[in-house]
PDB file of C-alpha atoms in Angstrom:
ATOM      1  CA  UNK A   1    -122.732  43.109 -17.169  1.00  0.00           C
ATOM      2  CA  UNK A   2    -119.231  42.022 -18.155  1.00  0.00           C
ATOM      3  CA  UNK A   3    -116.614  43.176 -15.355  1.00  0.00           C
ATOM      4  CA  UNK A   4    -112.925  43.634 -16.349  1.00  0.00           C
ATOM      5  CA  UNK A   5    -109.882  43.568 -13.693  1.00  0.00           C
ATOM      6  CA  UNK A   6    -107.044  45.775 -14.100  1.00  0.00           C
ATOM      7  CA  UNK A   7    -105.591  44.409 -11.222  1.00  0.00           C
ATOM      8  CA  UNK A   8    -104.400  45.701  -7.801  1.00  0.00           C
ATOM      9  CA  UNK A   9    -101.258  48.562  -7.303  1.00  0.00           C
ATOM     10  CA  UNK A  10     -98.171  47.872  -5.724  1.00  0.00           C
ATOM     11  CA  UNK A  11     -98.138  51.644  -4.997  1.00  0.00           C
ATOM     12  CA  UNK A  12     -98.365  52.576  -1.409  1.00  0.00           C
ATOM     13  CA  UNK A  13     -99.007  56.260  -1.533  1.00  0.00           C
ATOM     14  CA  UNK A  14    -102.931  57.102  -2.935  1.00  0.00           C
ATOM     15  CA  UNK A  15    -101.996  59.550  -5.561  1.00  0.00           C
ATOM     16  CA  UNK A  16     -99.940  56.839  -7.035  1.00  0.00           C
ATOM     17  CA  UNK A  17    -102.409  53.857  -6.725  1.00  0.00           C
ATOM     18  CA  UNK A  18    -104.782  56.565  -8.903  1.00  0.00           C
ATOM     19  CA  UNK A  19    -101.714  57.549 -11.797  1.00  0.00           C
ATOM     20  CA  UNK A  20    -101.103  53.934 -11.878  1.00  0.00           C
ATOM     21  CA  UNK A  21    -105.036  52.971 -12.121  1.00  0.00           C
ATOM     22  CA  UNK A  22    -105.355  56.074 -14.659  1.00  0.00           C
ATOM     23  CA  UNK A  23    -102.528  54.349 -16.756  1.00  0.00           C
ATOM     24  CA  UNK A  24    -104.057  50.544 -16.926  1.00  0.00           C
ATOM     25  CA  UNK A  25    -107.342  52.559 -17.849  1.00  0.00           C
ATOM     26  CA  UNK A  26    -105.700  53.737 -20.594  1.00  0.00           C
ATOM     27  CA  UNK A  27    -104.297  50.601 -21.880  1.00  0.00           C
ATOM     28  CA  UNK A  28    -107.405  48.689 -21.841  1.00  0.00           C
ATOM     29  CA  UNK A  29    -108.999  51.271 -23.460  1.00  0.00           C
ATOM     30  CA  UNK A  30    -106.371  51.336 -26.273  1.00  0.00           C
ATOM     31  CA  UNK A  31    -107.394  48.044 -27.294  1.00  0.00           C
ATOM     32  CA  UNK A  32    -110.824  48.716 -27.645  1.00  0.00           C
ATOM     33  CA  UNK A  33    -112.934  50.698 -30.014  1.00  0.00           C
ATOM     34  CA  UNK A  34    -113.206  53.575 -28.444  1.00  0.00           C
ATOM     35  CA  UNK A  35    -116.249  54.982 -30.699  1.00  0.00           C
ATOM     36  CA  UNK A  36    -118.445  52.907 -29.235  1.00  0.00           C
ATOM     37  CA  UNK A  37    -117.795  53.189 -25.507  1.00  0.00           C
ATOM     38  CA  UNK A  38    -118.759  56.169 -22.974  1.00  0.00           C
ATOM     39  CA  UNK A  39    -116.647  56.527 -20.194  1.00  0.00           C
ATOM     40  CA  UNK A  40    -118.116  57.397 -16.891  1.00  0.00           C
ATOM     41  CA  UNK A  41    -115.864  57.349 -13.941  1.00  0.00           C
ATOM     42  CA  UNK A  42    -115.784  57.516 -10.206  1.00  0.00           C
ATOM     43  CA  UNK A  43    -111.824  57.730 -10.298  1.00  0.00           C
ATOM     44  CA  UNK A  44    -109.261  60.015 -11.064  1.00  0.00           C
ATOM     45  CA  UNK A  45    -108.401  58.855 -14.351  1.00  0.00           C
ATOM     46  CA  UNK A  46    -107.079  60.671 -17.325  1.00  0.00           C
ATOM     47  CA  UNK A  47    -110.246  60.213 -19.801  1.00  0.00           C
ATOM     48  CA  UNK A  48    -114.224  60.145 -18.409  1.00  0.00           C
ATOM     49  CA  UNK A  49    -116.987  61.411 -20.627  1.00  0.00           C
ATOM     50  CA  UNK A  50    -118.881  61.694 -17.242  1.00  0.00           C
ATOM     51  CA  UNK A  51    -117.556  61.929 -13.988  1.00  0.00           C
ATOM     52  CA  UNK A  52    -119.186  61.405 -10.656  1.00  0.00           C
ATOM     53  CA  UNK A  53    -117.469  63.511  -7.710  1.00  0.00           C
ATOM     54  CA  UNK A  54    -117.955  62.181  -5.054  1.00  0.00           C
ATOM     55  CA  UNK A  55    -115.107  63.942  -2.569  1.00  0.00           C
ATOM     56  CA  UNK A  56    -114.761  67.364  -0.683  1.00  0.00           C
ATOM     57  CA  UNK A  57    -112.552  69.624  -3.719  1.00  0.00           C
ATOM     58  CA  UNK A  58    -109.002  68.963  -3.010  1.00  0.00           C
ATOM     59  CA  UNK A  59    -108.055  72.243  -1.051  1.00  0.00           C
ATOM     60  CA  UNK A  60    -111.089  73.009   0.726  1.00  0.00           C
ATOM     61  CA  UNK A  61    -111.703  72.741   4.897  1.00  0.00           C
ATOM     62  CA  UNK A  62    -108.762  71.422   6.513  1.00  0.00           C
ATOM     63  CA  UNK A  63    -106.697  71.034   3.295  1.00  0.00           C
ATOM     64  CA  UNK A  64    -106.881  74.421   2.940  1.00  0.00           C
ATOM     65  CA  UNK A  65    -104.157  74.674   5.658  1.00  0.00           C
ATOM     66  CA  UNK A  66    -100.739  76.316   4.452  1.00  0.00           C
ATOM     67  CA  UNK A  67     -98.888  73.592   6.248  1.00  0.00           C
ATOM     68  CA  UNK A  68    -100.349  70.628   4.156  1.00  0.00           C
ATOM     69  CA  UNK A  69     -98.421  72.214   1.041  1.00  0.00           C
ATOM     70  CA  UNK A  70     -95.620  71.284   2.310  1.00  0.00           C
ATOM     71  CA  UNK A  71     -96.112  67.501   1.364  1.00  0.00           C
ATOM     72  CA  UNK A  72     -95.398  67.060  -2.544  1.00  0.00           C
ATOM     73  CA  UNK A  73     -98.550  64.732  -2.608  1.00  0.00           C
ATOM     74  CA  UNK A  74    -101.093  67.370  -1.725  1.00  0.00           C
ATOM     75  CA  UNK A  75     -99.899  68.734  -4.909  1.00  0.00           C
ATOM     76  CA  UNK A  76    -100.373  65.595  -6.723  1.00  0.00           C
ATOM     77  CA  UNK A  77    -103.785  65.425  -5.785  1.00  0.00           C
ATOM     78  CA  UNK A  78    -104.693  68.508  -6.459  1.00  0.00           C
ATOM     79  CA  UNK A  79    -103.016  68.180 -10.476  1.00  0.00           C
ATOM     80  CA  UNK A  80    -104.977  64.309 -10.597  1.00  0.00           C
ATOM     81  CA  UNK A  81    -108.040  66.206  -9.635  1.00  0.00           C
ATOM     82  CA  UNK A  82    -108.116  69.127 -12.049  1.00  0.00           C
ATOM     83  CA  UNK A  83    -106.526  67.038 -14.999  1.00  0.00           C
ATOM     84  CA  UNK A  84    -110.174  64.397 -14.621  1.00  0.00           C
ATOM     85  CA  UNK A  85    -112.369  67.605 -14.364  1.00  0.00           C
ATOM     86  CA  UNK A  86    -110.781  69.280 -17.393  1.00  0.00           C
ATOM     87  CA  UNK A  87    -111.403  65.636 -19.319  1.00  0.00           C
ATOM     88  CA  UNK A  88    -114.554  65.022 -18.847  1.00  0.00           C
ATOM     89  CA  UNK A  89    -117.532  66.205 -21.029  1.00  0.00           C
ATOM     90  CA  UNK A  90    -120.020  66.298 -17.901  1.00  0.00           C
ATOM     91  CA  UNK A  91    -119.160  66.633 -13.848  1.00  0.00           C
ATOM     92  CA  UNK A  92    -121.838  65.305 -11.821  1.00  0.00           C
ATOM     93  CA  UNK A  93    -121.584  66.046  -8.520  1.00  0.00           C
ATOM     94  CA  UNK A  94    -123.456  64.386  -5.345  1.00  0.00           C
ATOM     95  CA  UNK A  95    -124.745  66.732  -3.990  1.00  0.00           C
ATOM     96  CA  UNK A  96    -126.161  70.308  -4.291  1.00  0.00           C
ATOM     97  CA  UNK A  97    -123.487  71.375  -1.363  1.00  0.00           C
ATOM     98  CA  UNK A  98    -120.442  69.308  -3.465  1.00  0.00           C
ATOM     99  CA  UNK A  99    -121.973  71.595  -6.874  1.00  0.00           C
ATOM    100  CA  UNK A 100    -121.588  74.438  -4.694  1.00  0.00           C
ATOM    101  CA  UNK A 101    -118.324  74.280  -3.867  1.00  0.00           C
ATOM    102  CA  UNK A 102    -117.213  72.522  -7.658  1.00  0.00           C
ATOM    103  CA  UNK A 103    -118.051  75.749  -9.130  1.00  0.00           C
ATOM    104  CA  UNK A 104    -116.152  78.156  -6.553  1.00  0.00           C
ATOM    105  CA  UNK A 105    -112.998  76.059  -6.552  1.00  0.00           C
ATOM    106  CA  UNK A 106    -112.821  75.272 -10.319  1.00  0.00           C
ATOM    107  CA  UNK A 107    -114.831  77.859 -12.796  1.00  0.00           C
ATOM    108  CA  UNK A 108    -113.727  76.466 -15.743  1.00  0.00           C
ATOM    109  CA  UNK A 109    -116.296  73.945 -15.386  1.00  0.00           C
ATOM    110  CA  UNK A 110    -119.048  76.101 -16.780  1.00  0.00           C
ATOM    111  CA  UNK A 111    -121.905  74.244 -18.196  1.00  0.00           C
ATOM    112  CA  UNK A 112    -120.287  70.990 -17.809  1.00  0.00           C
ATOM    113  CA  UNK A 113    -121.499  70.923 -14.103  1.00  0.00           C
ATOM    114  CA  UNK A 114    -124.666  69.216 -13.993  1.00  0.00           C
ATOM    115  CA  UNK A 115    -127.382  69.292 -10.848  1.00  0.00           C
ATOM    116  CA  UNK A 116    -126.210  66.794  -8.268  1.00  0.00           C
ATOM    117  CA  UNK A 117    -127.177  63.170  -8.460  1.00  0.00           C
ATOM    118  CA  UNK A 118    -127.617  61.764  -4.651  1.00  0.00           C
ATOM    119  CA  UNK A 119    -126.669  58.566  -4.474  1.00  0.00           C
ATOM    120  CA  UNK A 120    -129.331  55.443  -3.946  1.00  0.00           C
ATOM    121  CA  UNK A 121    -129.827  53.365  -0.650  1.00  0.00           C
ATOM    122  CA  UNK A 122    -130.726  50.056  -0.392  1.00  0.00           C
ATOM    123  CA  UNK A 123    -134.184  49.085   0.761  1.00  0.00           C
ATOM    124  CA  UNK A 124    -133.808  47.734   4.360  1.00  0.00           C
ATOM    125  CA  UNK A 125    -136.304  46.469   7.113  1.00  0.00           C
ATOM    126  CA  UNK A 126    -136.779  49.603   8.816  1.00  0.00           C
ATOM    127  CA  UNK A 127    -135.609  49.498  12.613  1.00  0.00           C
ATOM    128  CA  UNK A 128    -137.669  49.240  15.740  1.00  0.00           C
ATOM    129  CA  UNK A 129    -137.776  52.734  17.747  1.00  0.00           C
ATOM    130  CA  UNK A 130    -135.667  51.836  20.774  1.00  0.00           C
ATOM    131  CA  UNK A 131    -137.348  52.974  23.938  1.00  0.00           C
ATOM    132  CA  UNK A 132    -134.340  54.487  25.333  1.00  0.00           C
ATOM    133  CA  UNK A 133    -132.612  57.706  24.088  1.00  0.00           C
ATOM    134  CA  UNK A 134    -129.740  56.370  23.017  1.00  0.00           C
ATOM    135  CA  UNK A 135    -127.992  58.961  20.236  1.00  0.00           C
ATOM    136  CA  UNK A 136    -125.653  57.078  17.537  1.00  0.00           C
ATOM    137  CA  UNK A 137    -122.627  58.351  16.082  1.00  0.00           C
ATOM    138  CA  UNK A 138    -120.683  56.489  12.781  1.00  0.00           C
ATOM    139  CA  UNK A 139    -117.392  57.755  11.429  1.00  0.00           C
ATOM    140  CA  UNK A 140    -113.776  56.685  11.047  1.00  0.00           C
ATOM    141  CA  UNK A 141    -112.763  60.267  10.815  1.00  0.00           C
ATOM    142  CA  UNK A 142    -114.596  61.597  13.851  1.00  0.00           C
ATOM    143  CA  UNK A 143    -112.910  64.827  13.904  1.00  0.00           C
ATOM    144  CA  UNK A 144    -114.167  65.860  10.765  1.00  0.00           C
ATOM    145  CA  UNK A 145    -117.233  64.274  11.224  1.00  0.00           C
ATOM    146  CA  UNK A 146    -117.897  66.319  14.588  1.00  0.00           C
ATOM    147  CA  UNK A 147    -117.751  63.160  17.502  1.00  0.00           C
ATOM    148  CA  UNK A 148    -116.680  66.336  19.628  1.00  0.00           C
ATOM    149  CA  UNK A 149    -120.139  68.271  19.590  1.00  0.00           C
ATOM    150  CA  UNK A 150    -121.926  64.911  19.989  1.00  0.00           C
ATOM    151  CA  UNK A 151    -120.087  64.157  23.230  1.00  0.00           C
ATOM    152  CA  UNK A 152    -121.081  67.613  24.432  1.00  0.00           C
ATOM    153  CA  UNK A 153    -124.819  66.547  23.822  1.00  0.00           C
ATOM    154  CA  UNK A 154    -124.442  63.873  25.810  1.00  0.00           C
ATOM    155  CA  UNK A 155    -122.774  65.633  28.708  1.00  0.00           C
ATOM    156  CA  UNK A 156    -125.425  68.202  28.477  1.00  0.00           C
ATOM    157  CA  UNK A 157    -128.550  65.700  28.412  1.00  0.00           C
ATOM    158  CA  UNK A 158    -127.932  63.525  31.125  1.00  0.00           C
ATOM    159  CA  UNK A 159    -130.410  60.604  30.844  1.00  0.00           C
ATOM    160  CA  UNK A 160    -128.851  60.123  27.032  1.00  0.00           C
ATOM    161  CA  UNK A 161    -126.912  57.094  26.341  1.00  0.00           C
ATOM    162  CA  UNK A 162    -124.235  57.545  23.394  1.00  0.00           C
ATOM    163  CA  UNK A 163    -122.718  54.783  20.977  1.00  0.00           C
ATOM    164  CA  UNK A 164    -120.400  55.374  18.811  1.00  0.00           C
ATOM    165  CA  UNK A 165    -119.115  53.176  15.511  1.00  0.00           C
ATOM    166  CA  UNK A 166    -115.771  53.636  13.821  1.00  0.00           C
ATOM    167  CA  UNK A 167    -112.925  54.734  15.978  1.00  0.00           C
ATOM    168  CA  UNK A 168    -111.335  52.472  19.109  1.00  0.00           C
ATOM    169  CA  UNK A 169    -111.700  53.710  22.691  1.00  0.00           C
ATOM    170  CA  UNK A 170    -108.063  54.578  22.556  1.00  0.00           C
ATOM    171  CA  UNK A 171    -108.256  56.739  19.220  1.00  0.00           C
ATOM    172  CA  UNK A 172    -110.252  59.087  21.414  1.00  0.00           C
ATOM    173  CA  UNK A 173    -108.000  59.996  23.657  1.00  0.00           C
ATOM    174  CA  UNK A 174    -109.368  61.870  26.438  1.00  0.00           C
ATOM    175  CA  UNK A 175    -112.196  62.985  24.814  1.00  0.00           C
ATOM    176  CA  UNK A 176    -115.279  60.892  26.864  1.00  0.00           C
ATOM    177  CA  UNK A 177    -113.113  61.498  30.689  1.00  0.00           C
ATOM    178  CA  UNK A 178    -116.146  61.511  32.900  1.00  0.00           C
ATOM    179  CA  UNK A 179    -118.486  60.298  30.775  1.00  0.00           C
ATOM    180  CA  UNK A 180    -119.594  56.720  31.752  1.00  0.00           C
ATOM    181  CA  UNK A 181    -122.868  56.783  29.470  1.00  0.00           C
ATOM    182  CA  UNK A 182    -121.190  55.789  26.202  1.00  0.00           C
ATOM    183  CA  UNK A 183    -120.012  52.705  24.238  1.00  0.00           C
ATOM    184  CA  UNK A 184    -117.408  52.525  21.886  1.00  0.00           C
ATOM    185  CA  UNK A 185    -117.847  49.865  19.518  1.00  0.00           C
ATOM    186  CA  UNK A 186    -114.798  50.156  17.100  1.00  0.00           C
ATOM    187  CA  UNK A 187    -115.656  48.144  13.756  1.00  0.00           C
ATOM    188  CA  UNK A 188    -119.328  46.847  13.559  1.00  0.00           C
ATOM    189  CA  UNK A 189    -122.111  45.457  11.359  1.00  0.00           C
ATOM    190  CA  UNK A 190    -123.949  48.863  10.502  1.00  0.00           C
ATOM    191  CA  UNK A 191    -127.223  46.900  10.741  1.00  0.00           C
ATOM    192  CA  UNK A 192    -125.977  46.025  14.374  1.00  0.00           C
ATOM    193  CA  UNK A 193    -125.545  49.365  15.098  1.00  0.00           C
ATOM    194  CA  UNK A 194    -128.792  51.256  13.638  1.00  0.00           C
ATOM    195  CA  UNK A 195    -130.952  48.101  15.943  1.00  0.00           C
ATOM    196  CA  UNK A 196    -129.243  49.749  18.812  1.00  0.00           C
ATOM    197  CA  UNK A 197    -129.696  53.663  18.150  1.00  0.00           C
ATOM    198  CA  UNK A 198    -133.064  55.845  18.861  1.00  0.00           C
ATOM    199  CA  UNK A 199    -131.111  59.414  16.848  1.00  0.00           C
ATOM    200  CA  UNK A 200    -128.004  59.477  14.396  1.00  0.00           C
ATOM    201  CA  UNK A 201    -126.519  62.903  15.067  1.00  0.00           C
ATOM    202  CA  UNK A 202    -124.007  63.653  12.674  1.00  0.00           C
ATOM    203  CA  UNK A 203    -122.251  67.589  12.902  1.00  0.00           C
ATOM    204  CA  UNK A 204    -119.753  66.877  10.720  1.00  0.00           C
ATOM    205  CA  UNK A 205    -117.895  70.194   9.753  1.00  0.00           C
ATOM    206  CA  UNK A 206    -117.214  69.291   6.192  1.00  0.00           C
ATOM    207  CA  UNK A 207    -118.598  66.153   4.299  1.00  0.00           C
ATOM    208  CA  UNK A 208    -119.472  65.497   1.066  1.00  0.00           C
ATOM    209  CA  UNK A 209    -122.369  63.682   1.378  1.00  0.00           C
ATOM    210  CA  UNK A 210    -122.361  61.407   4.321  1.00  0.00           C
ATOM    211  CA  UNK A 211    -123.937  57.792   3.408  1.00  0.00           C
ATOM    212  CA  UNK A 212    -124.838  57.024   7.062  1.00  0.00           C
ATOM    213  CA  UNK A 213    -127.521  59.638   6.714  1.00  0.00           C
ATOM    214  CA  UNK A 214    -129.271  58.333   4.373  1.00  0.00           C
ATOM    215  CA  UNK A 215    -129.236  54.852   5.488  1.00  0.00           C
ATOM    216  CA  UNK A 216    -129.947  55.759   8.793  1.00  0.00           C
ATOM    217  CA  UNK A 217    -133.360  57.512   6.933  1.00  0.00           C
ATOM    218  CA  UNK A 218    -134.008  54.137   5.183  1.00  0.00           C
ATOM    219  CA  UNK A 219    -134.276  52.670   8.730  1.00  0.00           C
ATOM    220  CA  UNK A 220    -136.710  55.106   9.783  1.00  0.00           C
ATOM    221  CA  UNK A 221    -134.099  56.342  12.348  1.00  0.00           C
ATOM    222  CA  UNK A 222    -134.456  60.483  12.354  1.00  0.00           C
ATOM    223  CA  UNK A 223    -131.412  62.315  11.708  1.00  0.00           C
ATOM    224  CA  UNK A 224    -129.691  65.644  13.468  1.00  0.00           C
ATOM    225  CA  UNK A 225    -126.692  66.678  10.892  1.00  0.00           C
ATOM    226  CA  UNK A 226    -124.980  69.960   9.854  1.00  0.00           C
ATOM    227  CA  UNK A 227    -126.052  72.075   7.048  1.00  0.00           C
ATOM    228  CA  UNK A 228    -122.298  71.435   5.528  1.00  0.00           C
ATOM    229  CA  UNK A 229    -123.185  67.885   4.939  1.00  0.00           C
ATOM    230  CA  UNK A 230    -123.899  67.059   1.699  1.00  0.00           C
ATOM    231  CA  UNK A 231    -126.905  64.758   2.654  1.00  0.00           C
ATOM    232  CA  UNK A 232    -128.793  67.361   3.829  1.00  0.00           C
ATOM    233  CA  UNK A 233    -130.452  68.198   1.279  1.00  0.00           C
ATOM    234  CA  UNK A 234    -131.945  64.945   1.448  1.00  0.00           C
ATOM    235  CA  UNK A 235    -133.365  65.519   5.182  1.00  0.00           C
ATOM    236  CA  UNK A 236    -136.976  67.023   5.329  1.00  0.00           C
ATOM    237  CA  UNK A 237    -138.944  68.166   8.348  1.00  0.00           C
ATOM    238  CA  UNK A 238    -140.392  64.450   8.693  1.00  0.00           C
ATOM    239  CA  UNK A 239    -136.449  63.018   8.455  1.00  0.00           C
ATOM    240  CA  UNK A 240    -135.382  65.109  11.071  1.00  0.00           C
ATOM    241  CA  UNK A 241    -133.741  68.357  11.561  1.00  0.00           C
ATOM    242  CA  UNK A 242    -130.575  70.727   9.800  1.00  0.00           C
ATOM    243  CA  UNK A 243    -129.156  73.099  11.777  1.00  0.00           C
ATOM    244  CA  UNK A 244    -126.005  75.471  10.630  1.00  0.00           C
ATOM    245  CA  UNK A 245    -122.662  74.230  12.036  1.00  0.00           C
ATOM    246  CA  UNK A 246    -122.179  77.179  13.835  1.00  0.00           C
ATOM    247  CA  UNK A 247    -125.327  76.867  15.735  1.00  0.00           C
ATOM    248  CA  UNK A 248    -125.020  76.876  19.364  1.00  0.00           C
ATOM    249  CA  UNK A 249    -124.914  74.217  21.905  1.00  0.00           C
ATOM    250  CA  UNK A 250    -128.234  74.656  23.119  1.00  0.00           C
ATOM    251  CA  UNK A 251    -129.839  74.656  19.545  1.00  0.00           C
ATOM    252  CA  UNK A 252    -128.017  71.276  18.959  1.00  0.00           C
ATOM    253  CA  UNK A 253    -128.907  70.014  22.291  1.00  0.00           C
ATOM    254  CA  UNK A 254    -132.786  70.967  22.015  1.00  0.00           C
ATOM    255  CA  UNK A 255    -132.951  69.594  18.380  1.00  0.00           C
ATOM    256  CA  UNK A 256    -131.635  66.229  20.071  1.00  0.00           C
ATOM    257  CA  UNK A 257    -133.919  66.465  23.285  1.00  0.00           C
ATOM    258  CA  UNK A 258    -136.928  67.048  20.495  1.00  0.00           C
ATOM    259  CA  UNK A 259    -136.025  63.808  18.205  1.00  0.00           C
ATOM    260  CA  UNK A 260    -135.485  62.013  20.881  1.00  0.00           C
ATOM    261  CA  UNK A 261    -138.978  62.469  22.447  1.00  0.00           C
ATOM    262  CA  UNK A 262    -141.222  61.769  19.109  1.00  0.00           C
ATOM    263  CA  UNK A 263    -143.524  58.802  19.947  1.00  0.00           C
ATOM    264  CA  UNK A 264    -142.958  57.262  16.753  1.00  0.00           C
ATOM    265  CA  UNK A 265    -140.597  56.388  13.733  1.00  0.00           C
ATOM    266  CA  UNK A 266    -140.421  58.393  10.360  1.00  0.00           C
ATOM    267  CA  UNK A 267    -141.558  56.786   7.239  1.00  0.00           C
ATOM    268  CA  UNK A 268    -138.110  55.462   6.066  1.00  0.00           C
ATOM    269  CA  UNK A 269    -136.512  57.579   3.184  1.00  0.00           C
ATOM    270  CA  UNK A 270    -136.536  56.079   0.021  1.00  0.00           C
ATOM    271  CA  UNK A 271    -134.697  56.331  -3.212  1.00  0.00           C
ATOM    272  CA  UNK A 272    -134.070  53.174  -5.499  1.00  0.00           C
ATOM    273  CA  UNK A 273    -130.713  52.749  -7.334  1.00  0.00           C
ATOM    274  CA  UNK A 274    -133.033  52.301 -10.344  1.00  0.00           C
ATOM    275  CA  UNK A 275    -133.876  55.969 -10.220  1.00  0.00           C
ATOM    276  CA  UNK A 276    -130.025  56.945 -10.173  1.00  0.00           C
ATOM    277  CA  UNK A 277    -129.970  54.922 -13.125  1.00  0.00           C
ATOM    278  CA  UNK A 278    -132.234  56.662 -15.015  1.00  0.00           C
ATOM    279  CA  UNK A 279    -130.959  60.263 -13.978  1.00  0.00           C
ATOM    280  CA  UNK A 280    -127.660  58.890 -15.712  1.00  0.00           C
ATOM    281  CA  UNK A 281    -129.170  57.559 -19.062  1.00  0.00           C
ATOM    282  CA  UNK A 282    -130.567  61.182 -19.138  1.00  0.00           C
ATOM    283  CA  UNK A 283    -127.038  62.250 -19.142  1.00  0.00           C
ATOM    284  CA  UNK A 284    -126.303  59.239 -21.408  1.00  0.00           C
ATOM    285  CA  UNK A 285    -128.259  60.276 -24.116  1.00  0.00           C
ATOM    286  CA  UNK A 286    -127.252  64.149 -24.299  1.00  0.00           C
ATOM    287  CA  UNK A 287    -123.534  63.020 -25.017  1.00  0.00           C
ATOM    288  CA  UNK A 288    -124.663  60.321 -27.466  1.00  0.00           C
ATOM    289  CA  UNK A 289    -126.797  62.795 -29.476  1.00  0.00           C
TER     290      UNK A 289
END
């Protein structure tokens, strides 16, 4: 597969490193014959015959909040992402949750929202159970991604250990005071970290899909994550368990206590890149005819 460079940005905002992306898109393109390509894009460019969304809308959960419309860039994204939805011929979201919410935040998308199209995850040796209960947690932005409710598991089962990948001890602030059962590992190999884990929990309160799921699956690690994670559709019974955010403590708690007790690993998840693939050709082939 031939790979062309357009080169790296000088821009330092993101909405600019995407109009000036957008704009060497379009240059390249000019000098090509157009007829024969199909554009399918992951970006925010200005042309994409398909494009795969792969974000949270712009303007939904916590940029919803009056206060972020202040900054002149949340409008910027929001124009970058309705002017690559109004180009393309086919949206193809990742998830049913992401198709969901598509549809309510922009309407004029109409037919041209397809089903979702989960991503694919690598085949991986699946992980040893560990013997101890030891719950994982990945996530640079572990706000969103609900570190807060998995800290409160911990303090509520008391013979749990807790690891968490992503953020520094000192991002946290005060959040794990009195709680001497956890490590904080910052930046790690993610095959480092699923070796060391028995349960991903993952609450996040608004993700789009939520790769670490998935892979975790692949390991045969079981999974405890929020029904407003994208991912969860891909979760069954023999994965693990979905529970509403809004679900209590306890619920969250006893799923965890549950997992944590089975006697044996899940078979790992599975779903090949090659079968991706061939739910794009599909789309492939409806534009070209």
């Amino acid at each position: 597969m031939p790979v062309t460079v357009l080169g790296e940005s000088s821009q330092r905002q993101r909405w600019r490193k995407h109009v000036d992306f957008s704009k060497r898109v379009d240059q390249w393109a000019a000098n090509q014959n157009s007829r024969a390509l199909l554009f399918h894009s992951h970006e925010m460019v200005a042309r994409a015959d398909v494009c795969t969304f792969h974000s949270t809308p712009h303007g939904t959960g916590d940029e919803h909040a009056w206060w972020k419309r202040l900054d002149p860039g949340w409008h910027a994204n929001q124009w970058l992402e309705c002017r690559v939805l109004q180009a393309a011929r086919r949206v193809v979201p990742l998830s049913p949750l992401l198709k969901e919410q598509l549809a309510l935040r922009h309407s004029f998308l109409n037919e041209r929202l397809l089903p979702a199209i989960p991503p694919g995850v690598k085949p991986v040796k699946a992980s040893r159970l560990v013997n101890k209960p030891v719950i994982g947690f990945m996530g640079w932005e572990w706000k969103r991604k609900g570190l807060g409710r998995v800290v409160e598991i911990c303090r509520a089962l008391p013979q749990t250990r807790l690891i968490i990948a992503g953020p520094l001890h000192d991002d946290l602030g005060n959040l794990l005071d009195g709680l001497d059962r956890v490590e904080v590992l910052g930046f790690v190999d993610r095959q480092e970290f699923f070796q060391r884990i028995r349960l991903l929990v993952h609450p996040a309160r608004l993700e789009a899909f939520g790769m670490v799921i998935s892979e975790a699956m692949a390991r045969s690690i079981p999974v405890l994550v929020s029904d407003v994670t994208g991912a969860s559709s891909e979760v069954c019974p023999a994965h693990g368990r979905v529970l509403p955010l809004a679900a209590p403590l306890e619920d969250w708690t006893a799923a965890t206590a549950e997992l944590l007790e089975k006697d044996r690993p899940p078979e790992p998840y599975r779903r090949g890149w090659s079968e991706v693939a061939e739910a794009y050709q599909t789309v492939y082939a409806q534009l070209s005819s």
